[in-house]
mmCIF file of C-alpha atoms in Angstrom:
data_model
loop_
_atom_site.group_PDB
_atom_site.id
_atom_site.type_symbol
_atom_site.label_atom_id
_atom_site.label_comp_id
_atom_site.label_asym_id
_atom_site.label_seq_id
_atom_site.Cartn_x
_atom_site.Cartn_y
_atom_site.Cartn_z
ATOM 1 C CA SER D 1 0.243 -0.251 0.087
ATOM 2 C CA LYS D 2 0.593 3.780 -0.461
ATOM 3 C CA ASN D 3 1.323 4.472 2.985
ATOM 4 C CA MET D 4 3.764 1.425 3.795
ATOM 5 C CA GLN D 5 5.732 2.352 0.502
ATOM 6 C CA GLU D 6 6.041 6.205 2.079
ATOM 7 C CA LYS D 7 7.278 4.753 5.288
ATOM 8 C CA ALA D 8 9.868 1.925 3.893
ATOM 9 C CA TRP D 9 11.488 4.852 1.661
ATOM 10 C CA GLU D 10 11.329 7.479 4.311
ATOM 11 C CA LYS D 11 13.049 5.611 6.054
ATOM 12 C CA GLU D 12 15.688 4.641 3.551
ATOM 13 C CA TYR D 13 16.239 7.731 2.669
ATOM 14 C CA ARG D 14 17.051 8.907 6.465
ATOM 15 C CA LYS D 15 19.370 6.052 6.605
ATOM 16 C CA PRO D 16 20.246 4.841 3.414
ATOM 17 C CA LYS D 17 21.054 1.186 2.812
ATOM 18 C CA LEU D 18 20.180 0.726 -0.822
ATOM 19 C CA VAL D 19 19.915 3.861 -2.307
ATOM 20 C CA THR D 20 23.479 5.299 -3.877
ATOM 21 C CA GLY D 21 24.551 8.514 -2.636
ATOM 22 C CA GLY D 22 26.205 11.213 -4.130
ATOM 23 C CA ASP D 23 25.073 14.003 -6.398
ATOM 24 C CA GLU D 24 26.381 11.885 -10.432
ATOM 25 C CA PRO D 25 23.565 10.607 -12.313
ATOM 26 C CA GLN D 26 23.341 7.123 -13.286
ATOM 27 C CA THR D 27 25.477 6.175 -15.969
ATOM 28 C CA CYS D 28 22.264 4.419 -17.559
ATOM 29 C CA VAL D 29 20.341 8.680 -17.536
ATOM 30 C CA LYS D 30 23.195 9.591 -18.767
ATOM 31 C CA ASP D 31 23.590 7.395 -21.788
ATOM 32 C CA PHE D 32 19.930 7.459 -22.586
ATOM 33 C CA VAL D 33 20.424 11.080 -22.675
ATOM 34 C CA ARG D 34 23.214 10.598 -25.265
ATOM 35 C CA PHE D 35 20.830 8.050 -27.081
ATOM 36 C CA LEU D 36 18.345 11.009 -27.016
ATOM 37 C CA ARG D 37 20.877 13.627 -28.733
ATOM 38 C CA LYS D 38 22.338 11.413 -30.897
ATOM 39 C CA GLU D 39 19.798 9.519 -32.653
ATOM 40 C CA GLU D 40 16.668 10.674 -31.991
ATOM 41 C CA LYS D 41 17.379 14.451 -32.041
ATOM 42 C CA VAL D 42 15.860 15.639 -29.402
ATOM 43 C CA ASN D 43 16.984 18.755 -27.920
ATOM 44 C CA LEU D 44 17.120 19.171 -24.172
ATOM 45 C CA ASP D 45 16.454 23.122 -24.256
ATOM 46 C CA GLY D 46 12.727 23.152 -23.009
ATOM 47 C CA LEU D 47 12.193 19.349 -23.148
ATOM 48 C CA ARG D 48 9.262 18.786 -20.485
ATOM 49 C CA VAL D 49 10.476 16.195 -17.842
ATOM 50 C CA LEU D 50 8.650 14.176 -15.856
ATOM 51 C CA ASP D 51 11.107 12.029 -13.335
ATOM 52 C CA LEU D 52 9.113 9.608 -11.714
ATOM 53 C CA GLY D 53 10.653 8.571 -8.284
ATOM 54 C CA SER D 54 12.971 11.301 -8.398
ATOM 55 C CA GLY D 55 14.729 10.691 -5.243
ATOM 56 C CA GLY D 56 17.535 12.487 -3.902
ATOM 57 C CA GLY D 57 16.585 14.459 -7.221
ATOM 58 C CA LYS D 58 20.164 13.993 -9.165
ATOM 59 C CA ASN D 59 18.435 12.532 -12.382
ATOM 60 C CA SER D 60 16.127 15.362 -12.042
ATOM 61 C CA ILE D 61 18.655 18.046 -11.314
ATOM 62 C CA TYR D 62 21.193 16.533 -14.198
ATOM 63 C CA LEU D 63 18.803 17.226 -16.858
ATOM 64 C CA ALA D 64 17.488 20.940 -15.315
ATOM 65 C CA GLU D 65 21.202 21.779 -15.720
ATOM 66 C CA HIS D 66 21.194 20.719 -19.421
ATOM 67 C CA GLY D 67 18.288 23.050 -19.940
ATOM 68 C CA ALA D 68 14.905 20.646 -19.094
ATOM 69 C CA VAL D 69 12.092 21.862 -17.790
ATOM 70 C CA VAL D 70 11.833 19.106 -14.946
ATOM 71 C CA THR D 71 9.392 17.924 -12.622
ATOM 72 C CA GLY D 72 10.341 15.667 -9.889
ATOM 73 C CA MET D 73 7.459 12.771 -8.323
ATOM 74 C CA GLU D 74 8.601 11.209 -4.858
ATOM 75 C CA ILE D 75 6.818 10.082 -1.918
ATOM 76 C CA ALA D 76 9.340 10.378 0.769
ATOM 77 C CA ASP D 77 9.823 13.729 2.676
ATOM 78 C CA THR D 78 13.472 13.670 3.416
ATOM 79 C CA ALA D 79 14.432 12.958 -0.722
ATOM 80 C CA ILE D 80 12.148 15.756 -1.841
ATOM 81 C CA GLU D 81 13.719 18.062 1.123
ATOM 82 C CA LYS D 82 17.506 16.740 -0.043
ATOM 83 C CA ALA D 83 16.646 17.329 -3.486
ATOM 84 C CA ARG D 84 14.769 21.108 -3.222
ATOM 85 C CA ALA D 85 18.190 21.668 -1.151
ATOM 86 C CA ARG D 86 20.612 20.948 -3.877
ATOM 87 C CA ALA D 87 18.955 22.623 -6.577
ATOM 88 C CA ARG D 88 18.892 25.429 -4.458
ATOM 89 C CA GLU D 89 22.508 25.052 -3.886
ATOM 90 C CA LEU D 90 23.130 25.119 -7.425
ATOM 91 C CA GLY D 91 21.109 28.038 -7.963
ATOM 92 C CA LEU D 92 18.313 25.871 -10.265
ATOM 93 C CA PRO D 93 15.095 28.237 -9.956
ATOM 94 C CA THR D 94 11.565 26.366 -9.462
ATOM 95 C CA SER D 95 10.581 27.222 -13.173
ATOM 96 C CA SER D 96 13.388 24.511 -14.542
ATOM 97 C CA VAL D 97 12.902 22.245 -11.465
ATOM 98 C CA THR D 98 10.205 21.427 -9.176
ATOM 99 C CA PHE D 99 9.467 18.335 -6.390
ATOM 100 C CA LEU D 100 6.435 17.048 -5.831
ATOM 101 C CA LYS D 101 5.006 14.988 -3.176
ATOM 102 C CA HIS D 102 3.087 12.157 -5.302
ATOM 103 C CA SER D 103 2.601 8.345 -5.710
ATOM 104 C CA ILE D 104 3.545 7.177 -8.857
ATOM 105 C CA GLY D 105 1.232 4.631 -8.463
ATOM 106 C CA THR D 106 -2.031 6.801 -8.036
ATOM 107 C CA THR D 107 -3.346 9.493 -11.042
ATOM 108 C CA TYR D 108 -1.535 12.049 -11.605
ATOM 109 C CA PRO D 109 -1.896 15.806 -11.489
ATOM 110 C CA PHE D 110 -1.557 16.960 -14.367
ATOM 111 C CA PRO D 111 -3.204 17.302 -18.049
ATOM 112 C CA ASP D 112 -2.498 15.005 -20.700
ATOM 113 C CA ASN D 113 0.462 15.107 -23.286
ATOM 114 C CA SER D 114 1.766 17.205 -20.888
ATOM 115 C CA PHE D 115 5.576 15.554 -21.207
ATOM 116 C CA ASP D 116 7.661 15.000 -23.512
ATOM 117 C CA LEU D 117 10.322 12.409 -21.657
ATOM 118 C CA LEU D 118 9.463 10.383 -18.729
ATOM 119 C CA LEU D 119 12.653 8.601 -16.096
ATOM 120 C CA ASP D 120 11.852 5.677 -14.622
ATOM 121 C CA VAL D 121 15.046 4.586 -12.741
ATOM 122 C CA THR D 122 13.618 1.282 -10.390
ATOM 123 C CA SER D 123 10.954 3.374 -9.516
ATOM 124 C CA SER D 124 8.341 1.256 -10.011
ATOM 125 C CA ASN D 125 9.358 -2.251 -8.641
ATOM 126 C CA SER D 126 7.482 -2.011 -5.628
ATOM 127 C CA LEU D 127 3.662 -1.135 -7.010
ATOM 128 C CA ASP D 128 1.285 -3.659 -6.675
ATOM 129 C CA GLN D 129 -0.481 -5.065 -10.002
ATOM 130 C CA ALA D 130 -3.181 -2.347 -9.299
ATOM 131 C CA GLU D 131 -0.880 0.053 -8.992
ATOM 132 C CA ARG D 132 0.853 -0.467 -11.946
ATOM 133 C CA ALA D 133 -1.803 -0.344 -14.071
ATOM 134 C CA ILE D 134 -2.534 3.096 -12.940
ATOM 135 C CA TYR D 135 1.279 3.779 -13.442
ATOM 136 C CA LEU D 136 1.216 2.260 -17.020
ATOM 137 C CA LYS D 137 -2.314 4.126 -17.879
ATOM 138 C CA GLU D 138 -1.119 7.747 -16.580
ATOM 139 C CA CYS D 139 2.120 7.372 -18.253
ATOM 140 C CA HIS D 140 0.948 6.716 -21.722
ATOM 141 C CA ARG D 141 -1.475 9.797 -20.956
ATOM 142 C CA VAL D 142 0.767 12.333 -19.434
ATOM 143 C CA LEU D 143 3.427 11.718 -22.467
ATOM 144 C CA ALA D 144 3.298 13.796 -25.539
ATOM 145 C CA PRO D 145 2.821 11.550 -28.768
ATOM 146 C CA GLY D 146 6.490 10.917 -30.044
ATOM 147 C CA GLY D 147 7.651 11.653 -26.684
ATOM 148 C CA HIS D 148 10.123 9.052 -24.918
ATOM 149 C CA PHE D 149 9.937 6.689 -21.665
ATOM 150 C CA PHE D 150 13.030 5.646 -20.046
ATOM 151 C CA VAL D 151 12.525 2.712 -17.402
ATOM 152 C CA ARG D 152 14.802 0.683 -15.376
ATOM 153 C CA ALA D 153 13.513 -2.410 -13.680
ATOM 154 C CA LEU D 154 14.759 -5.430 -12.100
ATOM 155 C CA CYS D 155 15.711 -8.555 -14.325
ATOM 156 C CA LYS D 156 14.862 -12.081 -13.188
ATOM 157 C CA ASP D 157 17.005 -13.399 -16.184
ATOM 158 C CA GLY D 158 20.281 -14.695 -14.883
ATOM 159 C CA ASP D 159 19.740 -12.984 -11.224
ATOM 160 C CA GLU D 160 20.810 -15.486 -8.880
ATOM 161 C CA ASN D 161 20.058 -13.062 -6.055
ATOM 162 C CA ALA D 162 16.458 -12.364 -7.531
ATOM 163 C CA LYS D 163 15.650 -16.054 -7.853
ATOM 164 C CA ASN D 164 16.473 -16.998 -4.234
ATOM 165 C CA LEU D 165 14.430 -14.027 -2.961
ATOM 166 C CA LEU D 166 11.347 -15.256 -5.185
ATOM 167 C CA LYS D 167 11.970 -18.644 -3.529
ATOM 168 C CA GLN D 168 12.423 -17.993 -0.080
ATOM 169 C CA SER D 169 10.559 -15.284 0.824
ATOM 170 C CA PRO D 170 7.686 -15.030 -1.939
ATOM 171 C CA GLY D 171 5.292 -11.989 -2.273
ATOM 172 C CA PRO D 172 1.284 -11.884 -2.724
ATOM 173 C CA GLU D 173 1.469 -11.469 -6.168
ATOM 174 C CA PRO D 174 3.646 -13.444 -9.063
ATOM 175 C CA GLU D 175 7.243 -12.522 -9.573
ATOM 176 C CA THR D 176 7.438 -10.603 -6.451
ATOM 177 C CA TYR D 177 9.365 -11.211 -3.074
ATOM 178 C CA TYR D 178 9.466 -9.394 0.494
ATOM 179 C CA MET D 179 12.637 -7.539 1.268
ATOM 180 C CA PRO D 180 12.635 -7.517 5.125
ATOM 181 C CA GLU D 181 15.568 -4.837 5.543
ATOM 182 C CA LEU D 182 12.926 -2.071 3.669
ATOM 183 C CA ASP D 183 9.707 -4.325 4.659
ATOM 184 C CA LEU D 184 8.606 -3.446 0.983
ATOM 185 C CA PHE D 185 7.704 -6.169 -1.749
ATOM 186 C CA GLU D 186 9.560 -6.184 -5.319
ATOM 187 C CA ARG D 187 8.657 -6.977 -8.397
ATOM 188 C CA VAL D 188 11.135 -8.572 -11.053
ATOM 189 C CA PHE D 189 10.552 -9.167 -14.825
ATOM 190 C CA SER D 190 11.648 -11.580 -17.223
ATOM 191 C CA ARG D 191 11.989 -10.356 -20.751
ATOM 192 C CA GLU D 192 8.593 -11.716 -21.715
ATOM 193 C CA ASP D 193 7.404 -10.244 -18.825
ATOM 194 C CA PHE D 194 8.133 -6.839 -19.472
ATOM 195 C CA LEU D 195 7.465 -7.052 -23.120
ATOM 196 C CA ALA D 196 3.676 -8.306 -22.162
ATOM 197 C CA THR D 197 4.047 -5.264 -19.637
ATOM 198 C CA TYR D 198 4.641 -2.636 -21.691
ATOM 199 C CA SER D 199 4.948 -3.224 -25.357
ATOM 200 C CA PRO D 200 1.005 -3.192 -25.351
ATOM 201 C CA ILE D 201 0.879 0.290 -24.509
ATOM 202 C CA PHE D 202 4.612 1.625 -26.059
ATOM 203 C CA THR D 203 6.847 1.485 -28.423
ATOM 204 C CA VAL D 204 10.088 -0.906 -27.303
ATOM 205 C CA GLN D 205 12.746 0.957 -29.016
ATOM 206 C CA SER D 206 15.598 -0.998 -27.134
ATOM 207 C CA LEU D 207 15.404 -3.574 -23.910
ATOM 208 C CA GLU D 208 19.079 -4.145 -22.883
ATOM 209 C CA LYS D 209 19.980 -6.123 -19.631
ATOM 210 C CA SER D 210 22.242 -4.409 -17.422
ATOM 211 C CA THR D 211 24.744 -5.620 -14.502
ATOM 212 C CA GLN D 212 25.737 -3.778 -11.715
ATOM 213 C CA TYR D 213 27.032 -4.929 -8.040
ATOM 214 C CA THR D 214 24.817 -3.071 -5.393
ATOM 215 C CA ARG D 215 26.044 -2.864 -1.706
ATOM 216 C CA PHE D 216 23.705 -3.799 1.213
ATOM 217 C CA ASN D 217 24.251 -4.671 4.324
ATOM 218 C CA ASN D 218 28.483 -4.221 3.419
ATOM 219 C CA GLN D 219 27.667 -7.242 1.258
ATOM 220 C CA SER D 220 27.871 -6.625 -2.081
ATOM 221 C CA TYR D 221 25.460 -8.458 -4.622
ATOM 222 C CA LYS D 222 24.973 -8.783 -8.612
ATOM 223 C CA ARG D 223 22.003 -7.398 -9.823
ATOM 224 C CA ASN D 224 20.640 -7.785 -13.668
ATOM 225 C CA PHE D 225 18.524 -4.798 -14.756
ATOM 226 C CA TRP D 226 16.152 -3.977 -17.561
ATOM 227 C CA LEU D 227 17.398 -0.799 -19.292
ATOM 228 C CA ALA D 228 13.876 0.232 -22.117
ATOM 229 C CA TYR D 229 14.526 2.527 -24.153
ATOM 230 C CA LEU D 230 10.249 3.308 -25.020
ATOM 231 C CA LYS D 231 8.488 5.718 -27.454
ATOM 232 C CA LYS D 232 4.993 6.746 -27.257
#
């Protein structure tokens, strides 16, 4: 539920166990921006961006610094405060980046076709099926025709850690597991699952698997992610 997620992320941003710190945007986001500029000839100046689950704001701020007009949507107050403080520190006006408290699994407070670009960098993995249905519908609704959508999701294929979690602490819905440290359920996707979820609604320009190492409780885990370039 939304309250459970809000509590969990609030706790996580106050005392991070999983969220990566630092002010640098994720490499996958920089790569995606490069693809937009080079392959899709997208100009970042004035580009309207919605960052779903914007966290501490590093991806939002990076895009705003490159001329985009960004709205970050986030559920944890601590993360929002941190993001706003960082934007102020960099002298970015609210006309170029704003942060809004709102769950990405409920109806979005924006008119149709409000954005040219949506970002979901492993933000939707804690949504349940009902919330995910809203998220997909709303993402499609607020994205302008021809707009781009970048999704990084948890990948089940070749991920031993995910497979163990699904076996040891299965969640209430298919392909979900419980994470006691965060008190949240997470959803992982096989390639087929991912395509079945997104391709009826968006054009999949590319879907690549990426491996990263995440540190958790002083242990290093290998995690697989899907990096998806989607278009409306």
